[in-house]
Coordinates of C-alpha atoms in Angstrom, one line a residue:
X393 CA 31.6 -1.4 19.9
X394 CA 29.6 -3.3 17.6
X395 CA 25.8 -4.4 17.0
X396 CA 24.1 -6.9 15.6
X397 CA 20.9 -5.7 14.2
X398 CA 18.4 -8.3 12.9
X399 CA 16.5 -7.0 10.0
X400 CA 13.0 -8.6 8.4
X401 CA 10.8 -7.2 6.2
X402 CA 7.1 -8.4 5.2
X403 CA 4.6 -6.4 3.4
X404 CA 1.3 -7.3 1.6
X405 CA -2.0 -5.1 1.9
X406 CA -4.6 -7.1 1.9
X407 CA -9.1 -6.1 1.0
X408 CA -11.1 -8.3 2.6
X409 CA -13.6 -7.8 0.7
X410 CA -11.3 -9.4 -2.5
X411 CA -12.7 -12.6 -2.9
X412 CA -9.7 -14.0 -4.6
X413 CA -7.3 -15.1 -1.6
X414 CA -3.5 -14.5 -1.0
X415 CA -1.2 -17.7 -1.6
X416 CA 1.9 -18.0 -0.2
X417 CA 3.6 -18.4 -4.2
X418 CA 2.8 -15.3 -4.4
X419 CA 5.1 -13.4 -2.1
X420 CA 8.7 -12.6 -3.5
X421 CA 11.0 -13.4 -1.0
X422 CA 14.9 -12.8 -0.1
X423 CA 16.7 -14.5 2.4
X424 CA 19.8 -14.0 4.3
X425 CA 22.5 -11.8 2.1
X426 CA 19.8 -11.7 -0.8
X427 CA 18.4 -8.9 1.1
X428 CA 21.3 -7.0 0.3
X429 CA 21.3 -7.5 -3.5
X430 CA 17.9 -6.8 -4.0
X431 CA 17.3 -3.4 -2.3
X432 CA 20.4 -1.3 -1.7
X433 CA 20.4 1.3 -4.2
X434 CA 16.5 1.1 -4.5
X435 CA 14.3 3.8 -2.8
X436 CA 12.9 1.6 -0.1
X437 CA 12.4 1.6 4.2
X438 CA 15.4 -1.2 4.0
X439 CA 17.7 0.6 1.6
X440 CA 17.3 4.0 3.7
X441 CA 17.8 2.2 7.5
X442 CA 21.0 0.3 5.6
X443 CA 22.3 3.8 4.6
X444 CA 22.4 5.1 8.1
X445 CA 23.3 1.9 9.5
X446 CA 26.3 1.6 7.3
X447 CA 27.4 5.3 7.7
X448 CA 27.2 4.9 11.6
X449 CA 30.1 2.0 11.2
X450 CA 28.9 0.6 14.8
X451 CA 26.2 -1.8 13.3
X452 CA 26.6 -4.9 11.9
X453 CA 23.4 -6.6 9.7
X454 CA 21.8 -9.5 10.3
X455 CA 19.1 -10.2 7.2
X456 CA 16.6 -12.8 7.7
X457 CA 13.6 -12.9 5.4
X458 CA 12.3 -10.1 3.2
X459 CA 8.9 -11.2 2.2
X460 CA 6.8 -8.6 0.1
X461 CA 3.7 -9.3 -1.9
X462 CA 1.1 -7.2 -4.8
X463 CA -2.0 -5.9 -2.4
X464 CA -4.7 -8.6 -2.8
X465 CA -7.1 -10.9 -0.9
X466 CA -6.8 -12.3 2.5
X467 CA -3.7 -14.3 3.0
X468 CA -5.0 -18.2 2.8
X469 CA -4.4 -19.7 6.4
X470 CA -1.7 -22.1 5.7
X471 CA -0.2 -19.8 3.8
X472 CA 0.1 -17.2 6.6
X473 CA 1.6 -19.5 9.1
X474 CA 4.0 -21.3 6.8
X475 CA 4.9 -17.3 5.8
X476 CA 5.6 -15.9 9.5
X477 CA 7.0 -19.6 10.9
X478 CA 10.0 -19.1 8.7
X479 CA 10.5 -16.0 9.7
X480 CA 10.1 -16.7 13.1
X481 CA 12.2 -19.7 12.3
X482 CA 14.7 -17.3 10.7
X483 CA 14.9 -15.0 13.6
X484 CA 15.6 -18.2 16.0
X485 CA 18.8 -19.3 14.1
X486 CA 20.3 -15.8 15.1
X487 CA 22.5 -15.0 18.2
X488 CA 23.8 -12.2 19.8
X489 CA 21.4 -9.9 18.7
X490 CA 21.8 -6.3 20.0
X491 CA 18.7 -5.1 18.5
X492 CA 16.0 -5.5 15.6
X493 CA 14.1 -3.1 12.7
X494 CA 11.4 -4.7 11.1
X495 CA 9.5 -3.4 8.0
X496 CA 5.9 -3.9 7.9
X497 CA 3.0 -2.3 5.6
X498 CA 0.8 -2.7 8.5
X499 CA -2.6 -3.6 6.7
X500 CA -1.9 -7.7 6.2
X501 CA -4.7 -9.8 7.1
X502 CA -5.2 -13.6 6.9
X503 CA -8.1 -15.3 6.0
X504 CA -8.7 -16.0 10.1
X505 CA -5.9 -13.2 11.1
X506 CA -6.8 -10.5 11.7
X507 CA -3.5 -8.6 12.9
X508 CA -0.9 -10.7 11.2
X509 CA 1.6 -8.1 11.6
X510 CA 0.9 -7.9 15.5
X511 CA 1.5 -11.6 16.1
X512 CA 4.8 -11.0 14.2
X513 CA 6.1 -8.7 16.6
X514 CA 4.4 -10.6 19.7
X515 CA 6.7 -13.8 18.5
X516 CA 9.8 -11.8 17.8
X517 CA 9.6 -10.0 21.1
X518 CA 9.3 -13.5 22.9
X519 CA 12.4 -14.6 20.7
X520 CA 14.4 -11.9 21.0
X521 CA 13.5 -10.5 24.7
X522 CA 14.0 -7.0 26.2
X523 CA 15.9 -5.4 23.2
X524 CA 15.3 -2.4 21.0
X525 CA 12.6 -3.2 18.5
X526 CA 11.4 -0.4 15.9
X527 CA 8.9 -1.3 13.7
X528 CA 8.5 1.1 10.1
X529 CA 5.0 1.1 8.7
X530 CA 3.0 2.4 6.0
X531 CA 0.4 5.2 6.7
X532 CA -2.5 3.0 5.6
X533 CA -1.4 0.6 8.8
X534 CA -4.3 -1.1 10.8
X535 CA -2.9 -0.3 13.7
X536 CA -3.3 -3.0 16.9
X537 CA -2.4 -2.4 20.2
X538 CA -0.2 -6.2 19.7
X539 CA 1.9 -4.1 17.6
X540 CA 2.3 -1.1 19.8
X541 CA 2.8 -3.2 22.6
X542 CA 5.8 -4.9 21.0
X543 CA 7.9 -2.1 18.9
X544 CA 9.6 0.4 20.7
X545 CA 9.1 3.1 18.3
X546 CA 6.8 2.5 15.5
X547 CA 7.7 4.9 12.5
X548 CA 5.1 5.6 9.7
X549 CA 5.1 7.5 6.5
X550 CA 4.8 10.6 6.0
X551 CA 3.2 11.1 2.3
X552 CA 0.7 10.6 0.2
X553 CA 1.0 9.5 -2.7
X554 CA 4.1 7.9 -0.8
X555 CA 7.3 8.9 -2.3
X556 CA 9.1 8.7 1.3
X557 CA 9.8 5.1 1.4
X558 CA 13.1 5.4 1.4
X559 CA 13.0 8.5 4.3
X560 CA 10.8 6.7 6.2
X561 CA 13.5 3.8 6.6
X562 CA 16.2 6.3 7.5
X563 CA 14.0 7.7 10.3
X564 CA 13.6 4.0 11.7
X565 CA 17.2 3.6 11.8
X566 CA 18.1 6.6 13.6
X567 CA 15.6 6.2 16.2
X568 CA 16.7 2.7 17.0
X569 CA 20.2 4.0 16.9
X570 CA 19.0 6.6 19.8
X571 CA 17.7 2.9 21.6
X572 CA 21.0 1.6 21.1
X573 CA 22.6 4.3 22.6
X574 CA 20.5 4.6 25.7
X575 CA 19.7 8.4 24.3
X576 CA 15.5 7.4 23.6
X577 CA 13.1 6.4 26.3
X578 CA 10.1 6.4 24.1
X579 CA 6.6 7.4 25.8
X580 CA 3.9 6.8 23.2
X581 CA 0.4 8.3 23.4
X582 CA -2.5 7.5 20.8
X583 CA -5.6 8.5 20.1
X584 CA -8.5 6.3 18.6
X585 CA -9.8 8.2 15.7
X586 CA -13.9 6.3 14.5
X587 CA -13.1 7.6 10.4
X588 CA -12.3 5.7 7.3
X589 CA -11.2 8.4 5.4
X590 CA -10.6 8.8 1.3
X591 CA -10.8 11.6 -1.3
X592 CA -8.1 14.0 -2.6
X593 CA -7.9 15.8 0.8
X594 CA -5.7 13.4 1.4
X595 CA -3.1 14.1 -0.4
X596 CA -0.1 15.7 1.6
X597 CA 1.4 18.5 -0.4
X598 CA -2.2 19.9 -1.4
X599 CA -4.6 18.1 0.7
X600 CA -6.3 19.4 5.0
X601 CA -4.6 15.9 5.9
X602 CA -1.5 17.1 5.1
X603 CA -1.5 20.0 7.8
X604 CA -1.9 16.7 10.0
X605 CA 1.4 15.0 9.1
X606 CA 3.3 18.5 9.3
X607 CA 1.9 19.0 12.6
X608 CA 3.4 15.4 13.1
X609 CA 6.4 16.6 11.7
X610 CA 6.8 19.2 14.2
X611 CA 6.1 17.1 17.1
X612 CA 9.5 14.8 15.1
X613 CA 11.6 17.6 15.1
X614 CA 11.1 19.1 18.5
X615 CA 13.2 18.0 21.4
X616 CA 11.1 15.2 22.2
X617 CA 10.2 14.3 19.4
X618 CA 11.1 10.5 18.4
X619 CA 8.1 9.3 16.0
X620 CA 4.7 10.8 15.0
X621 CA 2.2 10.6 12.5
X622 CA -1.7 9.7 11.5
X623 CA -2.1 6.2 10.6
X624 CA -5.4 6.4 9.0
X625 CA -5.7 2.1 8.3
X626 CA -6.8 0.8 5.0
X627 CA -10.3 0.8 4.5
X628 CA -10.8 -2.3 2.9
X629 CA -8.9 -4.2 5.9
X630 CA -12.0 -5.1 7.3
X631 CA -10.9 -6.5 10.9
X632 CA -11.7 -5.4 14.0
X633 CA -9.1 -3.1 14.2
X634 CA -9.7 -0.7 11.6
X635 CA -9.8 2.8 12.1
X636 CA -7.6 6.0 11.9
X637 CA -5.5 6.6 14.8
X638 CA -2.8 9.5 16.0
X639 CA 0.3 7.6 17.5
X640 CA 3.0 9.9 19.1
X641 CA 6.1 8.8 20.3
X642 CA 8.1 10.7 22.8
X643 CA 11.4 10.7 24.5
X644 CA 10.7 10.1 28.1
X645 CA 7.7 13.2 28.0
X646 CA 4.5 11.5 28.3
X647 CA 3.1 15.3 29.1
X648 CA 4.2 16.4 25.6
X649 CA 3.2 13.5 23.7
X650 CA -0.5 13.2 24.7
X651 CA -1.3 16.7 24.3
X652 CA 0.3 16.8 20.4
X653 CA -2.3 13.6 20.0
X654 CA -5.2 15.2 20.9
X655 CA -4.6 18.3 18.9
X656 CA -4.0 15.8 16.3
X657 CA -6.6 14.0 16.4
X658 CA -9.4 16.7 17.1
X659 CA -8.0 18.5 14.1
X660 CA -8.5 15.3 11.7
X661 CA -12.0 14.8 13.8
X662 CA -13.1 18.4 12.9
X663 CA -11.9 17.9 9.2
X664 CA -14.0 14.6 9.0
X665 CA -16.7 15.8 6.2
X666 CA -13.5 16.5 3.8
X667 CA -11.5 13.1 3.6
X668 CA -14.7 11.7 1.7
X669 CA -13.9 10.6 -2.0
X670 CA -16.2 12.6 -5.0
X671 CA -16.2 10.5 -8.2
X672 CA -17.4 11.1 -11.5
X673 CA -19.9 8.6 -13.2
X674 CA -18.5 6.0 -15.6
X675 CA -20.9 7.8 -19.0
X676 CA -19.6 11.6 -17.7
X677 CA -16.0 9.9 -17.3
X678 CA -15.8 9.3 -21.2
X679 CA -17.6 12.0 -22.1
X680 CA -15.4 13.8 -20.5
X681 CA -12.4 11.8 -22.2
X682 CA -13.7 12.6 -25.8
X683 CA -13.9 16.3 -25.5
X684 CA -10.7 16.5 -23.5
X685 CA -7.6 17.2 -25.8
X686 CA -4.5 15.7 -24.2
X687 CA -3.9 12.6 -22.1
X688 CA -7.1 11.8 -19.5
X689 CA -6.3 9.3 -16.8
X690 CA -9.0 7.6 -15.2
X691 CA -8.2 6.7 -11.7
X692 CA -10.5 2.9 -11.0
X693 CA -9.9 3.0 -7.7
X694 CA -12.5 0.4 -7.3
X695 CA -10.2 -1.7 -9.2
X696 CA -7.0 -0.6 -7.0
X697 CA -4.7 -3.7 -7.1
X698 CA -2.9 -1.2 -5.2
X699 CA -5.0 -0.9 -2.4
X700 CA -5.6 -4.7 -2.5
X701 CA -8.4 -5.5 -5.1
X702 CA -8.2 -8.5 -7.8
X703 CA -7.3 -6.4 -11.2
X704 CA -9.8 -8.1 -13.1
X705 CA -12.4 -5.5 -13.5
X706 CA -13.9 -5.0 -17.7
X707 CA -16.2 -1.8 -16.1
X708 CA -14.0 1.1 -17.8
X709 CA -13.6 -1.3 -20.9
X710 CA -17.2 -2.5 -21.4
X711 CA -18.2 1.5 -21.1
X712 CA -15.7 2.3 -23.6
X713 CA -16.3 -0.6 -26.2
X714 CA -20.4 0.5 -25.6
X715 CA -19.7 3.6 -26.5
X716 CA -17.9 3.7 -29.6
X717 CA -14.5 5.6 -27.8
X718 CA -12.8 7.0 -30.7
X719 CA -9.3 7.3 -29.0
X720 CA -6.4 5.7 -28.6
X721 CA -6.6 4.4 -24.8
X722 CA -4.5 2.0 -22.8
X723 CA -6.0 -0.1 -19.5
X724 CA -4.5 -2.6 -17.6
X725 CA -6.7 -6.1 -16.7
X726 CA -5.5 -9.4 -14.3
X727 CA -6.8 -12.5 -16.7
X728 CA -4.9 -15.2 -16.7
X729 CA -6.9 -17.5 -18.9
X730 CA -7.0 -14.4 -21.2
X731 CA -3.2 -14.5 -21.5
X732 CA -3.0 -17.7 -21.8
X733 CA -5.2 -17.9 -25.0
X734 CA -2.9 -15.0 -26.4
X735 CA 0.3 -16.9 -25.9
X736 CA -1.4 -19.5 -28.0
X737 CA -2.5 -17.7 -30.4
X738 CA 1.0 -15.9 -31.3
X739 CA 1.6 -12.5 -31.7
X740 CA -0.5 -11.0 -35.0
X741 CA -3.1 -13.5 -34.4
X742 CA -7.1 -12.0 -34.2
X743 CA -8.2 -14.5 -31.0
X744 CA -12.1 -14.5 -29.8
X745 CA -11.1 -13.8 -26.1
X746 CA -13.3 -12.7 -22.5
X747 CA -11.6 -10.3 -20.7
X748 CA -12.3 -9.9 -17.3
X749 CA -14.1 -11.9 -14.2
X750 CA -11.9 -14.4 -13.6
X751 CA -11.0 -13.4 -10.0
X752 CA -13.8 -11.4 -9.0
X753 CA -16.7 -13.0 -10.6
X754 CA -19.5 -11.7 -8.3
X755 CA -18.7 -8.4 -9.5
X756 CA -17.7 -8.7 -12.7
X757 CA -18.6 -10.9 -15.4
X758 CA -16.5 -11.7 -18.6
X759 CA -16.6 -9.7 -21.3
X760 CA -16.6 -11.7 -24.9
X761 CA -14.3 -9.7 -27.1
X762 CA -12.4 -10.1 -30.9
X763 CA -8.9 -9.2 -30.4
X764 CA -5.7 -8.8 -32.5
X765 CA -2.3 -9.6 -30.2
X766 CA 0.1 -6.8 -30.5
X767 CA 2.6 -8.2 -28.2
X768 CA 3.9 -11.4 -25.6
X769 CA 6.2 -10.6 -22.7
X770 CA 7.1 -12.8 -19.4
X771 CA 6.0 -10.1 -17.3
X772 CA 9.4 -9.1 -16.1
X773 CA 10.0 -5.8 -15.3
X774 CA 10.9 -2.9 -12.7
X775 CA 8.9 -0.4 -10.7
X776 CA 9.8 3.1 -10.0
X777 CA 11.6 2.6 -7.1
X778 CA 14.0 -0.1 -8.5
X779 CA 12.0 -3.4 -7.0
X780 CA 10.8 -6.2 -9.4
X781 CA 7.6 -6.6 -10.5
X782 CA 6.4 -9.7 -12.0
X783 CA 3.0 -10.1 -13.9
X784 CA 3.8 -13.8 -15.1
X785 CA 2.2 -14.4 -18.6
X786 CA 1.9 -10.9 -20.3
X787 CA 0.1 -10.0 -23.5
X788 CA -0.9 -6.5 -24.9
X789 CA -4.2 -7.1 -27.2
X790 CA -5.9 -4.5 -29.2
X791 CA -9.5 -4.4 -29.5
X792 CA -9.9 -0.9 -32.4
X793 CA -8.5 2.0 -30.7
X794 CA -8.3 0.4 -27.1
X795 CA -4.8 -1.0 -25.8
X796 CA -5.1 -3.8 -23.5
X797 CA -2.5 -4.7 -20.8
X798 CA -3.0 -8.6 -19.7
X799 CA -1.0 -9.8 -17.0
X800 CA -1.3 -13.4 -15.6
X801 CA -0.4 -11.9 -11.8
X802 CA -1.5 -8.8 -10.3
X803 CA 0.5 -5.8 -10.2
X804 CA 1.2 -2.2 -8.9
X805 CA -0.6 -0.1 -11.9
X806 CA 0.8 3.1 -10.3
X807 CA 4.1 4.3 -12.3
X808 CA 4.4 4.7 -15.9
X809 CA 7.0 1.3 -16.2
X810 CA 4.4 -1.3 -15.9
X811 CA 2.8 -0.2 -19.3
X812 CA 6.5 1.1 -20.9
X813 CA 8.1 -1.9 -20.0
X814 CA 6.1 -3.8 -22.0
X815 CA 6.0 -1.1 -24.9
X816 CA 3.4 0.5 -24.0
X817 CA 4.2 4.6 -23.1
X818 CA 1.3 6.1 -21.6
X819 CA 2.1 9.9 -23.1
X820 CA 1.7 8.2 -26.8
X821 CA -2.2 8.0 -25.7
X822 CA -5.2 9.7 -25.3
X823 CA -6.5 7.9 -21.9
X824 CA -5.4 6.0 -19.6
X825 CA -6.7 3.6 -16.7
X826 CA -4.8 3.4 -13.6
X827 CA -5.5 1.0 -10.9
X828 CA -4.5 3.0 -7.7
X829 CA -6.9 6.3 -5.7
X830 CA -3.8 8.7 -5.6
X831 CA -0.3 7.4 -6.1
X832 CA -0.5 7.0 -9.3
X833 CA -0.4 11.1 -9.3
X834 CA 3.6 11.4 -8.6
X835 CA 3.8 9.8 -11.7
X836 CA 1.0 11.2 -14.0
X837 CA 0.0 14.6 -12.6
X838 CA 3.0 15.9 -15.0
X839 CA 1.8 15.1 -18.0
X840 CA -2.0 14.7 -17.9
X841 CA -4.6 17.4 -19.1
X842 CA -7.1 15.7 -16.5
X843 CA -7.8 13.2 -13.9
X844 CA -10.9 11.7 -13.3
X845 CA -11.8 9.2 -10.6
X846 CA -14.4 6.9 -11.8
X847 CA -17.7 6.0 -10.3
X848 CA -17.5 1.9 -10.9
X849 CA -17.7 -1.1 -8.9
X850 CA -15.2 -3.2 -7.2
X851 CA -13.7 -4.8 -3.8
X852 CA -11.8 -1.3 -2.6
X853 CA -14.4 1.3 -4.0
X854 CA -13.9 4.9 -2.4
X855 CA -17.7 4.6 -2.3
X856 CA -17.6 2.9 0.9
X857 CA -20.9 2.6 1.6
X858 CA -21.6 -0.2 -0.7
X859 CA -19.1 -2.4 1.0
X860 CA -20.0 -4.9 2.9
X861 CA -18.4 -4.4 6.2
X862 CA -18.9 -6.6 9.0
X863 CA -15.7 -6.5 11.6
X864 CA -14.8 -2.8 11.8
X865 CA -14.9 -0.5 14.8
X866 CA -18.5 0.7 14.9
X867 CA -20.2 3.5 14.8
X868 CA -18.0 4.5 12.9
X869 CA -18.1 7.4 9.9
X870 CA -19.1 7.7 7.8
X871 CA -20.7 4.5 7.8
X872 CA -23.0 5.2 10.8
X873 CA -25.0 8.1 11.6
X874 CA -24.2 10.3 15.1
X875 CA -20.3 8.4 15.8
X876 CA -19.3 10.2 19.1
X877 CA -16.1 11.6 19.1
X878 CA -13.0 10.4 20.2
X879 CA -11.5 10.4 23.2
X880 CA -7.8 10.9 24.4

């Protein structure tokens, strides 16, 4: 027997409060047998569900539309629904499908879309009909009852920083094989958790939130077990959705399932004080990078183009030009116009240049500088995990000891490869800024003397409190004062 198993894949984690919106050119998209090419071998959710596919030998692939996009503003309208019509379109050419895994980040939003991801399913469910739908999502999902009400099984990760992409896509696979197979009769039980959550407890191999996921784990590997996990949203998805949740899925043992939610769940309620973010003032922050011998990395969370915000923040660079920094340091900065000019100029040139403010301008203003360009690339390059990355129009300027990384496009400033593919390595230096709260640490935590996250403004700030949030659940902590707890 053979079966036909659609695949799609769209990703892009959006902050509402990024003024600077999504556009459709800005997704990277495969189509059809594309898929293929670009992600086997790479350490991704597709790459791991083809491996088990292909080692079953019962399935055959159908690729649609792999749509993936850098973390940024809300998707433009017309954008969205040109974006999800042609994969709904895509999906309609197919017949005979048997079943369907889609991969989703989970925390997409449009500019009047709140739950873009949820309408996905909802329209591929009334394509496809009553077949086997499993759904892979990331941890920082803003999960919608639309998108539990139309996946079977919804599988998220497992880790933070993630490094279990590639698992994570395996685990989706097998569990729709078990659909396929007429072994999995999935009960699901979730519990509404009123938290946005950051800080270092977070992180899985050290942090309290971590005994969460392994008591998720367990609930995976017990006899029952199908799918489990805390799905704690992305704060700066600001739609009426957002919260944390605990989502079990069960084979057939509804009993089983609710009861490892609300132990879940009260365990993450009780640790609620902890998953708050403690940052260090920008002046400490490089004080603290002057006296420190060895490479500091200053984590500008605030800035996260990872988590969604626009790139262009000058606050760590301002400080540093203010106050004389006398090392070598290296930070990455979204200006496009700033690139521009350097391409211009030519490589060795001394330009007049403003760095920063160019897509965030109510937070950041631009920041007149005399720099010398040390380099020009097309912005070409590959992540950590094998994917392309594209920053369009790349220069590297110099302004006295501080390295500057100017990309056209936003990217993922998490691995080392953004800055070493354009010859920049971030051990040759004495500090460096990353844009991301904690994934950057798989790749840093090796060879830096200290980590600092810095106190600064911007659209995803771990200071939550001065964002302006206006569609949330609420109360909600730690927002409000007195949020009741949840209930099962």
């Amino acid at each position: 027997m053979t079966w036909r198993v659609l695949i799609a894949d769209v990703k892009q984690e959006t902050s509402t409060f990024n003024p600077m919106p999504t556009v459709y050119d800005e997704f990277r998209i495969y189509t059809g047998e594309d898929i293929f090419d670009a992600y086997r071998g790479t350490r991704t959710e597709l790459a791991g569900a083809f491996d088990v596919f292909d080692e079953d030998g019962r399935i055959e692939l159908v690729p649609t539309v792999a749509a993936d996009c850098v973390s940024g503003g809300p998707i433009a309208t017309a954008c969205l629904d040109r974006l999800l019509g042609e994969m709904e379109q895509s999906v309609r050419e197919q017949s005979d499908i048997d079943a369907g895994y889609i991969c989703l980040h989970g925390a997409m939003a449009g500019a009047d879309e709140g739950d873009p991801e949820g309408r996905l399913l909802k329209n591929l469910r009334e394509i496809l009909g009553d077949i086997p739908l499993v759904a892979s999502i990331d941890l920082h999902c803003v999960l919608t009852d639309r998108m539990i009400e139309n996946a079977d099984v919804i599988v998220p990760y497992h880790t933070y920083p993630h490094t279990d992409h590639y698992e994570t896509g395996q685990r989706a696979a097998r569990n729709l094989l078990g659909l396929l197979d007429g072994k999995s009769k999935p009960t699901v039980a979730r519990v509404e958790l009123p938290m946005l959550v950051r800080g270092d407890e977070l992180l899985t191999a050290t942090g309290r939130f971590g005994e969460a996921i392994r008591m998720c784990q367990e609930v995976e590997a017990s006899e029952a077990g199908l799918a489990a996990g805390v799905i704690i949203g992305n704060a700066f998805t600001d739609v009426p959705a957002l919260q944390s949740n605990v989502l079990i899925t069960t084979n057939g043992d509804s009993v089983a399932a609710h009861e490892a939610a609300d132990r879940i769940g009260r365990f993450m309620w009780d640790n609620r004080e902890l998953f708050q973010a403690k940052l260090t003032s920008l002046e400490k922050s490089i004080r603290l990078a002057e006296e420190t011998e060895g490479l500091v990395v200053f984590s500008d969370a605030a800035d996260a183009t990872a988590s969604g915000a626009s790139g262009d923040s000058n606050a760590i660079l301002a400080g540093l030009i203010e106050s004389g920094f006398s090392k070598q340091a290296l930070i990455p900065i979204v200006d496009a116009p700033a690139a521009a000019a350097a391409i211009d100029a030519g490589v060795g040139a001394t330009i007049e240049v403003a760095l920063g403010g160019t897509r965030d301008p109510g937070r950041f203003r631009p920041l007149p500088v005399t720099a010398h360009v040390k380099s020009l690339h097309d912005g070409h390059f590959r992540y950590e995990n094998g994917t392309n990355g594209s920053g369009g129009q790349t220069a590297v300027l110099t302004i006295g000891p501080i390295n500057v990384l100017v990309t056209e496009r936003s990217v993922y400033v998490v691995g080392q490869r953004v800055f070493q593919e354009h010859g920049l390595n971030p051990a040759d230096f004495d500090l460096v800024v990353v844009k991301s709260p904690n994934g950057f640490r798989t790749w840093y935590e090796s060879i830096a003397s200290l980590i600092v996250p810095v106190d600064v403004p911007g659209s995803t700030s771990a200071n939550l409190k001065s964002l302006p949030f206006e569609n949330c659940v609420r109360p909600i902590f730690p927002l409000d004062e007195d949020v009741p707890p949840p209930r099962s």
